[in-house]
Amino acid sequence: MAKERHQPWVAFWLAGGFGGLALDQIHVRFRVLEYSAPFLGGQAFWVFPLFATAAVLILACVPRVASLRPVSMSTLMCDALVFVAAYLSTGFCRENSLELAAALALAFIGRVAVESAARRASLVRVAVALALCGTVFEDLLSRTGVFAYLSPDLGAVTLWLPCLYAHGAAVALDLSDALRIGFIPVRCDRSGCGRS
């Protein structure tokens, strides 16, 4: 019983680590940031456990500020694709920090506007928490000298970083809800797919 209860957390830890490595490669390859002691692929040895642990901490904290709602796998996939697109934009548009921050902020505001009222409140709370905590943590970590943004314009980080964290809020909500209540079952037949 205890083993089954820990299995999703181990899976989230691994997914957070590997997902974080992949997303961080965008920033390494596009020269958004660099590590003082690169180990593999331009990244430090501690990047995997840092992203893995952050993913678990975020998922453990989200229920404290968010309301529970059913989520489908397709919702999670769409929210994840939007987050990856936001991450990619920070690589491609890294030289235009102010414009990028504005575009990411406007995209997030648009995303919030189309959500249901119940989801909207949770999304904003989680986004603010992630933007504040994530940005402050990265700023402090960068100041230790273990990594550096190559064009910092908000302390030791970039102006668009809080907006990027805000885009991660929808994925965090989806995964938190799926962990607590599971995904909405989807039934597919010859006429198409729909909720069961």
CSV table of C-alpha atoms in Angstrom, one decimal:
chain,number,residue,atom,x,y,z
A,1,MET,CA,0.0,0.0,0.0
A,2,ALA,CA,2.7,2.5,1.0
A,3,LYS,CA,4.7,1.5,-2.1
A,4,GLU,CA,1.7,2.3,-4.4
A,5,ARG,CA,1.3,5.7,-2.7
A,6,HIS,CA,4.9,6.6,-3.5
A,7,GLN,CA,4.9,5.4,-7.1
A,8,PRO,CA,3.3,8.6,-8.7
A,9,TRP,CA,5.8,10.8,-6.8
A,10,VAL,CA,8.8,8.8,-8.1
A,11,ALA,CA,7.3,9.1,-11.6
A,12,PHE,CA,6.8,12.9,-11.2
A,13,TRP,CA,10.4,13.2,-9.8
A,14,LEU,CA,11.8,11.4,-12.8
A,15,ALA,CA,9.5,13.2,-15.3
A,16,GLY,CA,10.4,16.6,-13.7
A,17,GLY,CA,14.1,15.8,-13.9
A,18,PHE,CA,14.1,14.6,-17.5
A,19,GLY,CA,11.6,17.3,-18.6
A,20,GLY,CA,13.6,19.9,-16.9
A,21,LEU,CA,16.8,18.8,-18.6
A,22,ALA,CA,15.2,18.9,-22.0
A,23,LEU,CA,13.7,22.4,-21.4
A,24,ASP,CA,16.9,23.7,-19.9
A,25,GLN,CA,18.7,22.6,-23.1
A,26,ILE,CA,16.7,25.2,-24.9
A,27,HIS,CA,18.4,27.9,-22.7
A,28,VAL,CA,21.8,26.3,-23.0
A,29,ARG,CA,21.7,25.8,-26.8
A,30,PHE,CA,20.3,29.3,-27.4
A,31,ARG,CA,22.9,30.8,-25.1
A,32,VAL,CA,20.3,32.2,-22.7
A,33,LEU,CA,22.4,30.9,-19.7
A,34,GLU,CA,25.5,29.0,-19.0
A,35,TYR,CA,26.8,26.8,-16.1
A,36,SER,CA,30.1,27.4,-14.4
A,37,ALA,CA,31.0,23.7,-14.3
A,38,PRO,CA,29.2,22.0,-17.2
A,39,PHE,CA,29.0,18.2,-16.9
A,40,LEU,CA,27.0,16.9,-19.8
A,41,GLY,CA,25.3,18.8,-22.7
A,42,GLY,CA,26.5,22.1,-21.3
A,43,GLN,CA,24.5,21.5,-18.1
A,44,ALA,CA,25.8,21.0,-14.5
A,45,PHE,CA,25.4,17.6,-12.8
A,46,TRP,CA,22.9,19.1,-10.4
A,47,VAL,CA,20.4,20.2,-13.0
A,48,PHE,CA,18.5,16.9,-13.1
A,49,PRO,CA,17.9,16.6,-9.3
A,50,LEU,CA,17.1,20.3,-9.0
A,51,PHE,CA,14.3,20.1,-11.7
A,52,ALA,CA,13.1,16.7,-10.3
A,53,THR,CA,12.9,18.0,-6.8
A,54,ALA,CA,11.2,21.2,-7.9
A,55,ALA,CA,8.6,19.3,-9.8
A,56,VAL,CA,7.7,17.2,-6.7
A,57,LEU,CA,7.7,20.3,-4.4
A,58,ILE,CA,5.4,22.2,-6.8
A,59,LEU,CA,3.0,19.3,-7.1
A,60,ALA,CA,3.0,18.9,-3.3
A,61,CYS,CA,2.2,22.6,-2.8
A,62,VAL,CA,-0.3,23.3,-5.5
A,63,PRO,CA,-3.3,21.7,-3.7
A,64,ARG,CA,-2.8,24.2,-0.9
A,65,VAL,CA,-3.7,27.1,-3.2
A,66,ALA,CA,-5.9,25.5,-5.9
A,67,SER,CA,-9.4,24.0,-6.1
A,68,LEU,CA,-9.8,20.5,-7.3
A,69,ARG,CA,-11.3,19.8,-10.8
A,70,PRO,CA,-11.3,16.9,-13.2
A,71,VAL,CA,-8.7,17.0,-15.9
A,72,SER,CA,-8.3,15.1,-19.2
A,73,MET,CA,-5.1,13.9,-20.7
A,74,SER,CA,-5.8,16.1,-23.8
A,75,THR,CA,-6.0,19.2,-21.5
A,76,LEU,CA,-2.7,18.3,-19.9
A,77,MET,CA,-1.1,17.8,-23.3
A,78,CYS,CA,-2.4,21.1,-24.6
A,79,ASP,CA,-1.3,23.0,-21.5
A,80,ALA,CA,2.1,21.3,-21.8
A,81,LEU,CA,2.5,22.3,-25.4
A,82,VAL,CA,1.7,25.9,-24.6
A,83,PHE,CA,4.4,25.8,-21.8
A,84,VAL,CA,6.9,24.3,-24.2
A,85,ALA,CA,6.1,26.9,-26.8
A,86,ALA,CA,6.6,29.6,-24.2
A,87,TYR,CA,9.9,28.0,-23.2
A,88,LEU,CA,11.0,27.9,-26.9
A,89,SER,CA,10.1,31.6,-27.3
A,90,THR,CA,12.6,32.4,-24.6
A,91,GLY,CA,15.3,30.9,-26.7
A,92,PHE,CA,14.3,32.3,-30.0
A,93,CYS,CA,13.5,35.8,-28.8
A,94,ARG,CA,16.1,36.0,-26.0
A,95,GLU,CA,17.6,39.3,-27.3
A,96,ASN,CA,14.3,41.2,-26.9
A,97,SER,CA,13.7,40.8,-23.2
A,98,LEU,CA,11.1,43.5,-22.7
A,99,GLU,CA,9.0,42.5,-25.7
A,100,LEU,CA,9.3,38.9,-24.8
A,101,ALA,CA,8.1,39.5,-21.3
A,102,ALA,CA,5.2,41.6,-22.6
A,103,ALA,CA,4.2,38.9,-25.1
A,104,LEU,CA,4.4,36.1,-22.5
A,105,ALA,CA,2.4,38.2,-20.1
A,106,LEU,CA,-0.3,39.0,-22.7
A,107,ALA,CA,-0.5,35.3,-23.7
A,108,PHE,CA,-0.9,34.3,-20.1
A,109,ILE,CA,-3.6,37.0,-19.5
A,110,GLY,CA,-5.4,35.6,-22.6
A,111,ARG,CA,-5.1,32.1,-21.2
A,112,VAL,CA,-6.6,33.2,-17.9
A,113,ALA,CA,-9.5,35.0,-19.7
A,114,VAL,CA,-10.7,31.9,-21.4
A,115,GLU,CA,-10.7,29.7,-18.2
A,116,SER,CA,-13.7,29.0,-16.1
A,117,ALA,CA,-14.2,31.2,-13.1
A,118,ALA,CA,-13.2,28.4,-10.7
A,119,ARG,CA,-10.1,27.4,-12.7
A,120,ARG,CA,-9.2,31.1,-13.3
A,121,ALA,CA,-8.7,31.8,-9.6
A,122,SER,CA,-6.6,28.7,-9.0
A,123,LEU,CA,-4.5,29.4,-12.1
A,124,VAL,CA,-3.7,33.0,-11.0
A,125,ARG,CA,-2.8,31.9,-7.5
A,126,VAL,CA,-0.5,29.1,-8.7
A,127,ALA,CA,1.0,31.4,-11.4
A,128,VAL,CA,1.8,34.1,-8.9
A,129,ALA,CA,3.4,31.6,-6.5
A,130,LEU,CA,5.5,30.0,-9.2
A,131,ALA,CA,6.6,33.3,-10.7
A,132,LEU,CA,7.6,34.8,-7.3
A,133,CYS,CA,9.2,31.7,-5.8
A,134,GLY,CA,10.9,30.5,-9.0
A,135,THR,CA,12.3,33.8,-10.0
A,136,VAL,CA,13.6,34.6,-6.5
A,137,PHE,CA,15.2,31.1,-6.2
A,138,GLU,CA,16.9,31.4,-9.6
A,139,ASP,CA,18.1,34.9,-8.8
A,140,LEU,CA,19.7,33.7,-5.5
A,141,LEU,CA,21.1,30.5,-7.1
A,142,SER,CA,22.6,32.5,-10.0
A,143,ARG,CA,24.3,34.9,-7.5
A,144,THR,CA,26.2,31.9,-6.1
A,145,GLY,CA,28.0,31.7,-9.4
A,146,VAL,CA,26.9,28.1,-10.3
A,147,PHE,CA,25.1,29.4,-13.4
A,148,ALA,CA,24.5,32.8,-15.1
A,149,TYR,CA,22.0,34.3,-17.4
A,150,LEU,CA,24.0,35.9,-20.2
A,151,SER,CA,21.8,39.0,-20.5
A,152,PRO,CA,20.3,39.6,-17.0
A,153,ASP,CA,18.0,42.6,-16.7
A,154,LEU,CA,16.1,41.8,-13.5
A,155,GLY,CA,18.7,41.3,-10.9
A,156,ALA,CA,20.7,38.2,-11.9
A,157,VAL,CA,17.9,36.8,-14.1
A,158,THR,CA,15.8,38.0,-17.0
A,159,LEU,CA,12.7,40.1,-17.1
A,160,TRP,CA,10.6,37.4,-18.9
A,161,LEU,CA,11.4,34.7,-16.3
A,162,PRO,CA,8.4,35.3,-14.0
A,163,CYS,CA,6.1,35.2,-17.1
A,164,LEU,CA,7.6,31.8,-18.1
A,165,TYR,CA,7.0,30.5,-14.6
A,166,ALA,CA,3.4,31.7,-14.9
A,167,HIS,CA,2.9,29.6,-18.0
A,168,GLY,CA,3.9,26.5,-16.1
A,169,ALA,CA,1.0,27.0,-13.7
A,170,ALA,CA,-1.6,25.3,-15.9
A,171,VAL,CA,0.6,22.2,-16.2
A,172,ALA,CA,1.2,22.1,-12.4
A,173,LEU,CA,-2.6,22.4,-11.8
A,174,ASP,CA,-3.4,19.6,-14.3
A,175,LEU,CA,-0.8,17.2,-12.8
A,176,SER,CA,-1.9,18.1,-9.3
A,177,ASP,CA,-5.5,17.4,-10.1
A,178,ALA,CA,-4.6,14.2,-11.9
A,179,LEU,CA,-2.6,13.0,-9.0
A,180,ARG,CA,-5.4,13.6,-6.6
A,181,ILE,CA,-8.4,12.4,-8.6
A,182,GLY,CA,-7.0,10.8,-11.8
A,183,PHE,CA,-7.7,11.7,-15.4
A,184,ILE,CA,-11.2,11.9,-16.9
A,185,PRO,CA,-11.7,8.6,-18.8
A,186,VAL,CA,-12.0,9.0,-22.5
A,187,ARG,CA,-13.9,6.5,-24.6
A,188,CYS,CA,-13.1,6.1,-28.3
A,189,ASP,CA,-15.0,4.2,-30.9
A,190,ARG,CA,-15.6,4.5,-34.7
A,191,SER,CA,-17.5,7.8,-34.2
A,192,GLY,CA,-14.7,9.5,-32.3
A,193,CYS,CA,-13.6,10.1,-28.8
A,194,GLY,CA,-15.5,11.6,-25.9
A,195,ARG,CA,-15.7,11.5,-22.1
A,196,SER,CA,-17.1,8.3,-20.6
